[in-house]
Amino acid sequence: MLKKYLLSCFICLFLVSFTLTGCGQQASSTSEGQQAEQVLVVGARDFVRTLDNGFLLVEKTHIAETLLTMDENYRIQPVLATSWKQVEDNVWEFTLREGVRFHDGAPLTAADAAYAIERVVNANPRVKGLTKITSVMAAGDQTLRITTGELNLLLPEALTGADLCILSRESFNEKGELTRPIGTGPFKFTSWDQATGEVIVEKNFNYWGAVPRLSKMVFKPIPDANTRALALEKGEIDFTFDLPYGELDRLNKVPGVKVALYPEPRIYRLELNMTREPFNDLRVRQALNHAIDRTGIVKNVLHDCGTATIGPFVQDAPWCNREVEGSYSYDPDKARSLLTEAGWVDKNGDGIREKDGKPFAITIMTWSSRPGMPPMAEALQAQFREIGIDAKVQILEYGTIYDNVKKGNWDTVLASFQTSDPHKYLASVYGSNGSQNVAKYVNDEVDALIDQAARTAVPEKRYAIYRQVQEIITRDTPVINIACYKMAVGMRDYVKGFKFNPNAHDLHTNPGMYVEKRVER
Amino acid sequence: MHETIGVFRTRFPLSRTLESLVRDRAALFGGVMVIVLALVALLAPWLAPHDPVKQDFAQALSLPSAEYPLGTDAMGRCLLSRLIYGARISLAVGLLAGGLAAGIGTLIGLVAGYYGGLVDELLMRLTDILMAFPNLVFVLAVVGTLGPGLQNTVMALVALGWLNFARVVRGTTLSLKESEFVLSARALGFSNARIMGRHILPNVLGPVIVLATFDIPHTILAVAGLSFLGLGAQPPTPEWGAMLNAGRTYMRTYPLLMIAPGIMITLTVLAFNLLGNALRDALDPRRRGSAADL
């Protein structure tokens, strides 16, 4: 009986495996056919839940464009606006590029730009806070007039943000929901599959700039890093990023695959709830800083896909204060004595310190879409244990974590955020009204300096102020910085024309990318 | 299905059960594996060469050596020690969840079957309603609301795990209730509790044990699966499912990190299933003596 059963099982298995391999071959032959017409298949890390996302529309799919952009040397460059001037303290005028048309053929006018910017400013308090825009209006066909509530010399910088991309009003339904993104970019929207999250864009032949060589880009969400790596190896996707860090060396040796690392202005940081014990004590925060073996974490957790750091910015950014790097050496003994000084002592001999009968027990919350964070939390847990802190790691959804943070129901969060715009970063994380100031850190000196920076037009002078801010926040350490990100970008060797732009949210694809595939027959 | 031997005699003679178990080689393997795993779990502190949660970056991802017989993981923790301590967690979780489910289920089944009427109706409709929940979805919902962690996972598994036990025990109790030894016990004026506990319970234990041996691997697998998804055991707990997930990053470069916990899960589940199969045959009066020709 059993033998018969087993035999039939095996036969079934063989049949299934034959069918599967058959399917696989079919799929690869069609993808080769697509290559001939210049298709780039991108393995995207994040599932596309909504199209109303500036990063997706501007930096990944190139459907929409902003008025201005920031180049890789952090200089502002014109895109849809060709020139701009501050006509009064709080009034700016932007001249729009001539001859630009939306994908539906309508010409871009100042009224369109005003509509697009107003929509975002009204919907997004963070953008409103950064731009300080109070009104946007057309002052002529190609002139856009923007009024700010107070002096904001950094308005052009703020307008490079992908959130403020210019979409035609035809993109929205009566309720103001984005239904079909119509922009001015080098690619136009083709389709979005809500079930798989796959987004397809096609070449815009009427683009005002250089028309791209790619005829089509396909964005295939593959949230798991290992699966992305396998898909790249197999040639199912041509381009992807955030590959599993432990696999980079091996992937680089796979024929036909290229992997490169780029320092990204993005920080891994441990956010602390400074409103409660024990983090309201500066000595405790300093002790945690000394307890972290940043170099060890970068080497073993990130496999060198990162740089150990004390300050929040990438080392080669012109506003980075490199002197703060010496502030907190890895020194568990010093950390222990700081904790003892703060009154945390292990009295019952269980290896965990107590104060007033309460053990030093904390929770580290983190999320898993960035492959480095869960193991980093585990490493922190062990390093905190060394100095007598009992840390529990919780891996949750991003949304759940920040719901808890909003309710004040948290100790620490291991997070990762972009730091490419120094003003935006310092103001939102360390400014007392900052949208990301979860620590509830308040320092009047920092607030005053950030204000002063917003009134300082000369970049070099402004950067000096930022350096001063970095010194203060390193001393007060409301947030513990651990490492800067490095983005692991992987592509098939026939993908050409990729240039990393550090200002993007994780990374840009470039509209100038193309596929150069040798035909092997 | 149930032979009535007598009022006080257990119906499953231990010697015969053991005998048929030993004769069946698969069962023998299962039994020995379960015993070995139990010993490993019990003796973990003496068997494990290292502290399973102690990190040592200097030793990260090292290959098997005399110091680390199976090498180390990305955090420089001894893989062998983690596997050994993992046996503790998996067995403890399996036995705890299985035992709790069996206990609750048996009690409810006994009460429902013995008293019948409205009590039976209420309890069995409750069982039916809970049975309608898809198991995994229910566990995911519980863990989603109460937060990830072993404790919540076990609670969720027990909350649905008792249903099968209750059904089986109720059925057996229904038929036993009318049997002569129960009727005579009742005629002798024994209390309901005593009849249930001393006369019916020993006779339903057989199927309960068999069910439990199947329930334990099911639970172990469920917990490993949930831990793999990050919902069960939280780091740095050396749970096999969680280790499998952590090892996935090194699938191609250090495959042992993934294969070793995978093998442990498979072996454990297989061992319990083989044992369960054999127990079922050994305790089934109709198949007694034929267990070896499975």
mmCIF file of C-alpha atoms in Angstrom, chain B residues 35-249:
data_model
loop_
_atom_site.group_PDB
_atom_site.id
_atom_site.type_symbol
_atom_site.label_atom_id
_atom_site.label_comp_id
_atom_site.label_asym_id
_atom_site.label_seq_id
_atom_site.Cartn_x
_atom_site.Cartn_y
_atom_site.Cartn_z
ATOM 1 C CA ILE B 35 13.938 10.790 24.530
ATOM 2 C CA VAL B 36 17.243 12.094 23.189
ATOM 3 C CA LEU B 37 15.720 15.511 22.502
ATOM 4 C CA ALA B 38 14.215 15.588 25.958
ATOM 5 C CA LEU B 39 17.595 14.733 27.480
ATOM 6 C CA VAL B 40 19.329 17.388 25.393
ATOM 7 C CA ALA B 41 16.761 19.922 26.506
ATOM 8 C CA LEU B 42 17.082 18.966 30.153
ATOM 9 C CA LEU B 43 20.875 18.853 30.149
ATOM 10 C CA ALA B 44 21.344 21.936 27.936
ATOM 11 C CA PRO B 45 23.451 23.901 30.447
ATOM 12 C CA TRP B 46 25.904 20.990 30.718
ATOM 13 C CA LEU B 47 25.890 19.980 27.047
ATOM 14 C CA ALA B 48 26.197 23.408 25.439
ATOM 15 C CA PRO B 49 29.818 24.487 25.049
ATOM 16 C CA HIS B 50 28.956 28.202 25.200
ATOM 17 C CA ASP B 51 26.366 30.679 26.402
ATOM 18 C CA PRO B 52 23.762 30.684 23.578
ATOM 19 C CA VAL B 53 23.155 34.431 23.702
ATOM 20 C CA LYS B 54 26.697 35.618 24.355
ATOM 21 C CA GLN B 55 27.921 37.655 21.394
ATOM 22 C CA ASP B 56 31.519 37.821 20.353
ATOM 23 C CA PHE B 57 32.052 39.863 17.212
ATOM 24 C CA ALA B 58 35.631 38.674 16.976
ATOM 25 C CA GLN B 59 34.304 35.172 16.266
ATOM 26 C CA ALA B 60 31.450 36.141 13.936
ATOM 27 C CA LEU B 61 30.619 33.733 11.114
ATOM 28 C CA SER B 62 33.481 31.372 11.877
ATOM 29 C CA LEU B 63 33.509 27.921 10.359
ATOM 30 C CA PRO B 64 33.212 24.780 12.488
ATOM 31 C CA SER B 65 36.209 24.297 14.769
ATOM 32 C CA ALA B 66 37.105 22.528 17.994
ATOM 33 C CA GLU B 67 35.995 25.576 19.949
ATOM 34 C CA TYR B 68 32.763 26.008 18.004
ATOM 35 C CA PRO B 69 31.771 22.557 16.675
ATOM 36 C CA LEU B 70 29.196 23.968 14.259
ATOM 37 C CA GLY B 71 30.710 27.420 13.842
ATOM 38 C CA THR B 72 29.134 30.710 14.863
ATOM 39 C CA ASP B 73 26.396 32.991 13.571
ATOM 40 C CA ALA B 74 26.681 36.611 12.460
ATOM 41 C CA MET B 75 26.741 37.770 16.086
ATOM 42 C CA GLY B 76 29.553 35.380 16.945
ATOM 43 C CA ARG B 77 27.283 33.082 18.960
ATOM 44 C CA CYS B 78 27.952 29.365 19.088
ATOM 45 C CA LEU B 79 25.537 27.639 16.718
ATOM 46 C CA LEU B 80 25.655 24.294 18.516
ATOM 47 C CA SER B 81 24.833 25.882 21.861
ATOM 48 C CA ARG B 82 21.941 27.728 20.303
ATOM 49 C CA LEU B 83 20.605 24.536 18.755
ATOM 50 C CA ILE B 84 20.852 22.759 22.110
ATOM 51 C CA TYR B 85 19.051 25.512 23.965
ATOM 52 C CA GLY B 86 16.579 25.668 21.095
ATOM 53 C CA ALA B 87 15.518 22.103 21.952
ATOM 54 C CA ARG B 88 14.536 23.415 25.367
ATOM 55 C CA ILE B 89 12.332 26.088 23.935
ATOM 56 C CA SER B 90 10.692 23.966 21.264
ATOM 57 C CA LEU B 91 9.970 21.058 23.585
ATOM 58 C CA ALA B 92 8.819 23.283 26.406
ATOM 59 C CA VAL B 93 6.514 25.196 24.098
ATOM 60 C CA GLY B 94 5.218 22.002 22.478
ATOM 61 C CA LEU B 95 4.606 20.205 25.755
ATOM 62 C CA LEU B 96 3.152 23.246 27.458
ATOM 63 C CA ALA B 97 0.778 24.184 24.653
ATOM 64 C CA GLY B 98 -0.066 20.542 23.904
ATOM 65 C CA GLY B 99 -0.562 19.731 27.578
ATOM 66 C CA LEU B 100 -2.719 22.762 28.253
ATOM 67 C CA ALA B 101 -4.827 22.121 25.184
ATOM 68 C CA ALA B 102 -5.224 18.462 26.118
ATOM 69 C CA GLY B 103 -6.131 19.326 29.712
ATOM 70 C CA ILE B 104 -8.703 21.936 28.843
ATOM 71 C CA GLY B 105 -10.117 19.892 25.983
ATOM 72 C CA THR B 106 -10.437 16.733 28.067
ATOM 73 C CA LEU B 107 -12.188 18.520 30.873
ATOM 74 C CA ILE B 108 -14.650 20.202 28.564
ATOM 75 C CA GLY B 109 -15.226 17.006 26.587
ATOM 76 C CA LEU B 110 -15.838 14.988 29.740
ATOM 77 C CA VAL B 111 -18.295 17.467 31.168
ATOM 78 C CA ALA B 112 -20.134 17.885 27.880
ATOM 79 C CA GLY B 113 -20.336 14.161 27.186
ATOM 80 C CA TYR B 114 -21.218 13.115 30.707
ATOM 81 C CA TYR B 115 -23.878 15.666 31.542
ATOM 82 C CA GLY B 116 -25.317 15.973 28.046
ATOM 83 C CA GLY B 117 -28.366 18.141 27.477
ATOM 84 C CA LEU B 118 -27.994 21.899 27.632
ATOM 85 C CA VAL B 119 -24.413 21.784 28.949
ATOM 86 C CA ASP B 120 -23.391 19.588 26.051
ATOM 87 C CA GLU B 121 -25.261 21.749 23.591
ATOM 88 C CA LEU B 122 -23.618 24.948 24.841
ATOM 89 C CA LEU B 123 -20.089 23.597 25.003
ATOM 90 C CA MET B 124 -20.252 21.841 21.655
ATOM 91 C CA ARG B 125 -21.728 24.829 19.846
ATOM 92 C CA LEU B 126 -18.905 26.925 21.306
ATOM 93 C CA THR B 127 -16.483 24.329 19.977
ATOM 94 C CA ASP B 128 -18.135 24.447 16.562
ATOM 95 C CA ILE B 129 -17.908 28.230 16.455
ATOM 96 C CA LEU B 130 -14.236 28.234 17.389
ATOM 97 C CA MET B 131 -13.574 25.419 14.913
ATOM 98 C CA ALA B 132 -14.780 27.704 12.173
ATOM 99 C CA PHE B 133 -11.833 30.063 12.777
ATOM 100 C CA PRO B 134 -8.939 29.407 10.442
ATOM 101 C CA ASN B 135 -6.181 28.399 12.827
ATOM 102 C CA LEU B 136 -3.318 30.470 11.507
ATOM 103 C CA VAL B 137 -5.417 33.558 10.914
ATOM 104 C CA PHE B 138 -6.622 33.387 14.517
ATOM 105 C CA VAL B 139 -3.063 33.085 15.848
ATOM 106 C CA LEU B 140 -1.893 35.953 13.634
ATOM 107 C CA ALA B 141 -4.770 38.102 14.880
ATOM 108 C CA VAL B 142 -3.999 37.351 18.531
ATOM 109 C CA VAL B 143 -0.297 38.010 18.088
ATOM 110 C CA GLY B 144 -1.134 41.127 16.091
ATOM 111 C CA THR B 145 -3.228 42.549 18.913
ATOM 112 C CA LEU B 146 -1.270 41.382 21.950
ATOM 113 C CA GLY B 147 2.136 41.852 20.353
ATOM 114 C CA PRO B 148 4.716 39.311 19.240
ATOM 115 C CA GLY B 149 6.291 36.934 21.732
ATOM 116 C CA LEU B 150 6.360 33.268 22.730
ATOM 117 C CA GLN B 151 3.831 33.714 25.513
ATOM 118 C CA ASN B 152 1.164 35.212 23.282
ATOM 119 C CA THR B 153 1.819 32.645 20.581
ATOM 120 C CA VAL B 154 1.337 29.767 23.017
ATOM 121 C CA MET B 155 -1.832 31.372 24.374
ATOM 122 C CA ALA B 156 -3.256 31.717 20.898
ATOM 123 C CA LEU B 157 -2.383 28.129 20.006
ATOM 124 C CA VAL B 158 -3.967 26.784 23.194
ATOM 125 C CA ALA B 159 -7.075 28.882 22.630
ATOM 126 C CA LEU B 160 -7.842 26.817 19.522
ATOM 127 C CA GLY B 161 -5.864 23.683 20.342
ATOM 128 C CA TRP B 162 -8.308 22.230 22.870
ATOM 129 C CA LEU B 163 -11.136 21.884 20.355
ATOM 130 C CA ASN B 164 -10.073 18.545 18.910
ATOM 131 C CA PHE B 165 -9.515 17.092 22.345
ATOM 132 C CA ALA B 166 -12.937 18.201 23.529
ATOM 133 C CA ARG B 167 -14.625 16.578 20.535
ATOM 134 C CA VAL B 168 -12.837 13.272 20.809
ATOM 135 C CA VAL B 169 -13.260 13.023 24.569
ATOM 136 C CA ARG B 170 -16.937 13.931 24.362
ATOM 137 C CA GLY B 171 -17.587 11.228 21.801
ATOM 138 C CA THR B 172 -15.847 8.566 23.819
ATOM 139 C CA THR B 173 -17.519 9.727 27.010
ATOM 140 C CA LEU B 174 -20.935 9.525 25.365
ATOM 141 C CA SER B 175 -20.428 5.875 24.538
ATOM 142 C CA LEU B 176 -18.749 5.036 27.844
ATOM 143 C CA LYS B 177 -21.539 6.690 29.786
ATOM 144 C CA GLU B 178 -23.895 3.877 28.803
ATOM 145 C CA SER B 179 -21.394 1.085 29.445
ATOM 146 C CA GLU B 180 -21.967 -1.412 32.221
ATOM 147 C CA PHE B 181 -19.137 -0.377 34.480
ATOM 148 C CA VAL B 182 -20.303 3.202 34.525
ATOM 149 C CA LEU B 183 -23.896 2.154 35.103
ATOM 150 C CA SER B 184 -22.810 -0.067 37.975
ATOM 151 C CA ALA B 185 -20.664 2.706 39.438
ATOM 152 C CA ARG B 186 -23.671 4.919 39.302
ATOM 153 C CA ALA B 187 -25.809 2.225 40.895
ATOM 154 C CA LEU B 188 -23.278 2.065 43.711
ATOM 155 C CA GLY B 189 -24.005 5.757 44.298
ATOM 156 C CA PHE B 190 -20.606 7.199 43.344
ATOM 157 C CA SER B 191 -20.508 10.949 42.772
ATOM 158 C CA ASN B 192 -20.463 12.317 39.245
ATOM 159 C CA ALA B 193 -16.990 13.707 39.776
ATOM 160 C CA ARG B 194 -15.706 10.346 40.898
ATOM 161 C CA ILE B 195 -17.275 8.501 37.998
ATOM 162 C CA MET B 196 -15.800 10.989 35.531
ATOM 163 C CA GLY B 197 -12.400 11.065 37.143
ATOM 164 C CA ARG B 198 -11.904 7.454 38.138
ATOM 165 C CA HIS B 199 -13.951 5.503 35.654
ATOM 166 C CA ILE B 200 -14.321 7.414 32.421
ATOM 167 C CA LEU B 201 -11.108 9.461 32.339
ATOM 168 C CA PRO B 202 -8.703 6.485 32.330
ATOM 169 C CA ASN B 203 -10.609 5.088 29.387
ATOM 170 C CA VAL B 204 -10.410 8.222 27.285
ATOM 171 C CA LEU B 205 -6.737 8.832 28.007
ATOM 172 C CA GLY B 206 -5.606 6.591 25.157
ATOM 173 C CA PRO B 207 -7.013 8.710 22.344
ATOM 174 C CA VAL B 208 -6.016 11.852 24.249
ATOM 175 C CA ILE B 209 -2.400 10.713 24.403
ATOM 176 C CA VAL B 210 -2.414 9.889 20.707
ATOM 177 C CA LEU B 211 -3.960 13.237 19.837
ATOM 178 C CA ALA B 212 -1.456 15.010 22.076
ATOM 179 C CA THR B 213 1.491 13.324 20.366
ATOM 180 C CA PHE B 214 0.203 14.757 17.111
ATOM 181 C CA ASP B 215 -0.613 18.095 18.667
ATOM 182 C CA ILE B 216 2.904 18.625 20.052
ATOM 183 C CA PRO B 217 4.728 18.557 16.687
ATOM 184 C CA HIS B 218 1.959 20.660 15.217
ATOM 185 C CA THR B 219 2.541 23.254 17.928
ATOM 186 C CA ILE B 220 6.318 23.099 17.563
ATOM 187 C CA LEU B 221 5.968 23.673 13.835
ATOM 188 C CA ALA B 222 3.491 26.501 14.329
ATOM 189 C CA VAL B 223 5.744 28.255 16.830
ATOM 190 C CA ALA B 224 8.791 27.792 14.604
ATOM 191 C CA GLY B 225 6.795 29.167 11.684
ATOM 192 C CA LEU B 226 5.612 32.193 13.621
ATOM 193 C CA SER B 227 9.107 32.817 14.973
ATOM 194 C CA PHE B 228 10.419 32.594 11.429
ATOM 195 C CA LEU B 229 8.016 35.409 10.586
ATOM 196 C CA GLY B 230 9.252 37.345 13.603
ATOM 197 C CA LEU B 231 6.008 36.916 15.553
ATOM 198 C CA GLY B 232 6.996 34.179 17.980
ATOM 199 C CA ALA B 233 10.252 34.064 19.918
ATOM 200 C CA GLN B 234 12.003 37.425 20.007
ATOM 201 C CA PRO B 235 15.758 37.875 19.752
ATOM 202 C CA PRO B 236 18.096 36.762 21.158
ATOM 203 C CA THR B 237 16.052 33.690 22.158
ATOM 204 C CA PRO B 238 17.675 30.668 20.481
ATOM 205 C CA GLU B 239 14.462 29.424 18.898
ATOM 206 C CA TRP B 240 14.902 27.247 15.828
ATOM 207 C CA GLY B 241 12.403 29.085 13.636
ATOM 208 C CA ALA B 242 13.916 32.449 14.522
ATOM 209 C CA MET B 243 17.418 31.057 13.881
ATOM 210 C CA LEU B 244 16.280 29.774 10.504
ATOM 211 C CA ASN B 245 15.064 33.247 9.621
ATOM 212 C CA ALA B 246 18.264 34.927 10.815
ATOM 213 C CA GLY B 247 20.330 32.374 8.892
ATOM 214 C CA ARG B 248 18.415 33.087 5.706
ATOM 215 C CA THR B 249 20.564 36.163 5.090
#
